[in-house]
Amino acid sequence: MKLSYNWLKEYLDLNQSPEAIGDLLTDIGLEVEGMETVESVKGGLKGLVVGEVTFKDKHPDADKLSITKVNVGKEEELHIVCGAPNVAQGQKVIVATIGTMLYPIDGEPFKIKKGKIRGQVSEGMICAEDEIGLGHSHDGIMVLPKETTIGTPAASYFDLENDIVYEIGLTPNRSDATSHIGSAKDLLAALRIRNNDSQNIKMPSVDDFKINSTTGNIQVKVENTESCPRYAGLLIEGVTVKESPSWLKNRLVSLGLTPKNNIVDITNFILHELGQPLHAFDADKIEGNTLIVKNLAEGTPFTTLDEIERKLSSEDLMICDGNSNPMCIGGVFGGIHSGVTENTRNIFLESAHFDAISIRKSSNRHLLRTDAAKTFEKGSDPNICIYALKRATLLIQELAGGSVNSDIIDIYPNIINKNKVAIRYQRINDLIGNDLSKNDVKDILNALEIKVVSENDTTLEVLIPTNKVDVTREADVIEEILRIYGVNRVELPTQIRSALTYAPQPEPFKIRNVVGDLLAYSGYNEIMGLSITESKYFKEMLPIDENKLVFINNTSNMHLDVMRPSMLFSGLEAIRHNQNRRNPDLKFFEFGASYIKEEKYIENQHLTLFLTGQAQAENWLNKDKEQVSFYHLKTKVQHVLKRLALSGFQESASDSAVLDWGLKWHRGPNSVVEFGKVKSKITKAMDIKRPVFYADFNWDLIMKALKKHKIQFAEINKFPSMRRDLALVVDKGVKFGEVETIAGKTAKKLLTSIDLFDVFEDENKLGKGKKSYAISLVFEDKEKTLNDKQIDKIMNQLIQQYEEKLGALIRK
């Protein structure tokens, strides 16, 4: 949400700087996420001055051009070639001097340069209003009153003022602060309590509102009072739809809105002033002179203002005409056939209160995140509808003319009263942590317009204004008190109290840190992806049954519509982001959860690793520019499990849907980790140009295994080890894991390690379909020194096993 400093000053006398007000807004819970200076007209009219046309003559070579001389208050007059039909001697005009940058309403900005036009020197430009961004007219140059002083800067003449605009991170519960007056009331409450400020909010007066006649024949029927608890409106006839005045356009432009016309601009102004959305219908397009607030049949077609035909849901609340033709999605977006145009002469002005849940559903269903919908879904004030209607009517009559030709229609069958809440003084002090006096509490409540209706020595009973939809409990009222009192005024306790706690063993947090440190020291960077992601990944790239996906209703980022069932895509998004910024050599790890729906919702914890690009950073030693491979990933997977002292896994080929190929280490049916190369079609679809290697640890299973794991200590062996090397010629299909398993079973306790240090393939020397493994075996005995005779016996047994089980040929 955006707030204008200049706009706030219309309701409060602010003596503080914009920066001080920004700090105060943040302190009372309206967090300022950014501040920017906004020019009311782009470029601020710099370089533009008032001049007087002292001479005019026809251009000798162009009938539609004039040669003029213009006095801009300097020693020499400017020679300017002008093409406007209305230029005349003696006029006061706006002149763009050489070097001025112009920002026209339509078209690209351009710079004024000295040059020749049809052979005549031109030293500037006499401007029309659209050429300097002040309006849309291009009928001719702007002609100013004769008394205007020559040489006056245009910015001074038009009384332009820059504005400071705050970007507010408004939380969804703050329905009372969706407008400038709502925010001003919050500011005033804090100023009264902290600065002893005695002023009141300058609420716009509606005392001049009156009904001119009741000849207008408009009827309203509300069929769904649950979704529309209050509907008000009136008929204004004889309006003139035209461009808004500068002050109104400036207010809207400062908030990033685009002015349309005086009627539409007024409804937007009221929304941001009071927090009450309004809608103006072209009354002549309301068939049967009747509006019906109702739901229509599922699939009813409706074309909205953006010229898109939408299929309505039976849950969408619609504003229809007397023949039940839809004219507007209530509180969300208008229809293309009933809106205000330049030909509109009569309008029906709507001011309603719609149910927040109904609005939020319709807004998300049709992807229409309008300002009105965002306001209604937070919960609008049902008791401001008539005041907002009168305020808007007076502005319309001021800027567009017209007369009110109907009574105010107000359908409000079940009046929404102020909520009554009891609060205890002791509870206030317990929750805040400071001892507030009873008078302090009542002063803050009064500043917040929360009325005290009864009290005794221990308790207050208060009425909550209907614009504070989220304040329903004692704790909510205390939070309001704390916001205005000031969190920073709460004293730090002088005592520290502690209690003994017993953490589960092993501590999950410590285990994560141990593994995280190991990976970080190895050059990996930790990433933290969102738990929400795009469902399209699991429809297009990694198909998963939609019934198993956990969908969410995300009103802020609607494309992030599902809880992630896999950790893969958060890592791939990080890789894509880095590669697009010329950072292609990446090592990532992430701890996180995946979510799936079976018979119930299931949340699984994971550790994932991602590798892509070069194995080492570019430098003069890394001439080969070796790329990461499956074996780099496998080594790191082994390091993680070794650091946790976990072993004894079975190995099989991975059947993961995300991998082209890889391995799975498991205990029975339970996978501990699967790792390998991510499918090329997935990386291609993610626009990742290099292979990605991925490991997915079942962290829940690892933590479960660690609970049963006992730390054991052993003294360092004082007897020497012995090493033997062996070269085996085996079929290409034989895996090193098979060689390792046979060695472990044969040598048993004496074998401490087996390593593969060479793989050799050559059909001419080894034969077709053969390869050679060169392995090293290290033996130790904890009780005595081994001798060659013992080792030779074990080696002979190993050779026999390799020959029998693997068909190996021993190279000598």
CSV table of N, CA and C in Angstrom, one decimal, residues 23 26-28 194 434 482-492:
chain,number,residue,atom,x,y,z
A,23,ASP,N,9.3,7.0,10.3
A,23,ASP,CA,9.7,6.2,11.5
A,23,ASP,C,8.6,6.0,12.4
A,26,THR,N,6.3,3.2,11.0
A,26,THR,CA,6.8,1.9,11.3
A,26,THR,C,6.6,1.5,12.8
A,27,ASP,N,6.8,2.5,13.7
A,27,ASP,CA,6.8,2.2,15.1
A,27,ASP,C,5.4,1.8,15.5
A,28,ILE,N,4.3,2.3,14.8
A,28,ILE,CA,3.0,1.9,15.2
A,28,ILE,C,2.4,0.8,14.4
A,194,ARG,N,2.4,10.4,22.7
A,194,ARG,CA,3.8,10.6,22.8
A,194,ARG,C,4.2,12.0,22.8
A,434,ASN,N,5.2,-3.6,31.0
A,434,ASN,CA,5.4,-2.3,31.7
A,434,ASN,C,4.1,-2.1,32.5
A,482,LEU,N,-0.4,-1.4,22.9
A,482,LEU,CA,1.0,-1.4,22.8
A,482,LEU,C,1.5,-0.7,21.6
A,483,ARG,N,0.8,-0.8,20.4
A,483,ARG,CA,1.3,-0.1,19.2
A,483,ARG,C,1.4,1.4,19.5
A,484,ILE,N,0.4,1.9,20.1
A,484,ILE,CA,0.4,3.4,20.3
A,484,ILE,C,1.3,3.8,21.5
A,485,TYR,N,1.3,3.0,22.5
A,485,TYR,CA,2.3,3.3,23.6
A,485,TYR,C,3.7,3.2,23.2
A,486,GLY,N,4.0,2.3,22.3
A,486,GLY,CA,5.4,2.2,21.7
A,486,GLY,C,6.1,1.0,22.3
A,487,VAL,N,6.5,0.1,21.4
A,487,VAL,CA,7.2,-1.1,21.8
A,487,VAL,C,8.6,-0.7,22.3
A,488,ASN,N,9.2,0.3,21.8
A,488,ASN,CA,10.5,0.8,22.2
A,488,ASN,C,10.5,1.4,23.6
A,489,ARG,N,9.3,1.7,24.1
A,489,ARG,CA,9.2,2.3,25.5
A,489,ARG,C,9.1,1.2,26.5
A,490,VAL,N,9.0,-0.1,26.1
A,490,VAL,CA,8.9,-1.2,27.1
A,490,VAL,C,10.3,-1.4,27.7
A,491,GLU,N,10.4,-1.3,29.0
A,491,GLU,CA,11.7,-1.4,29.6
A,491,GLU,C,12.2,-2.9,29.6
A,492,LEU,N,13.5,-3.0,29.5
A,492,LEU,CA,14.2,-4.3,29.6
A,492,LEU,C,14.1,-4.8,31.0
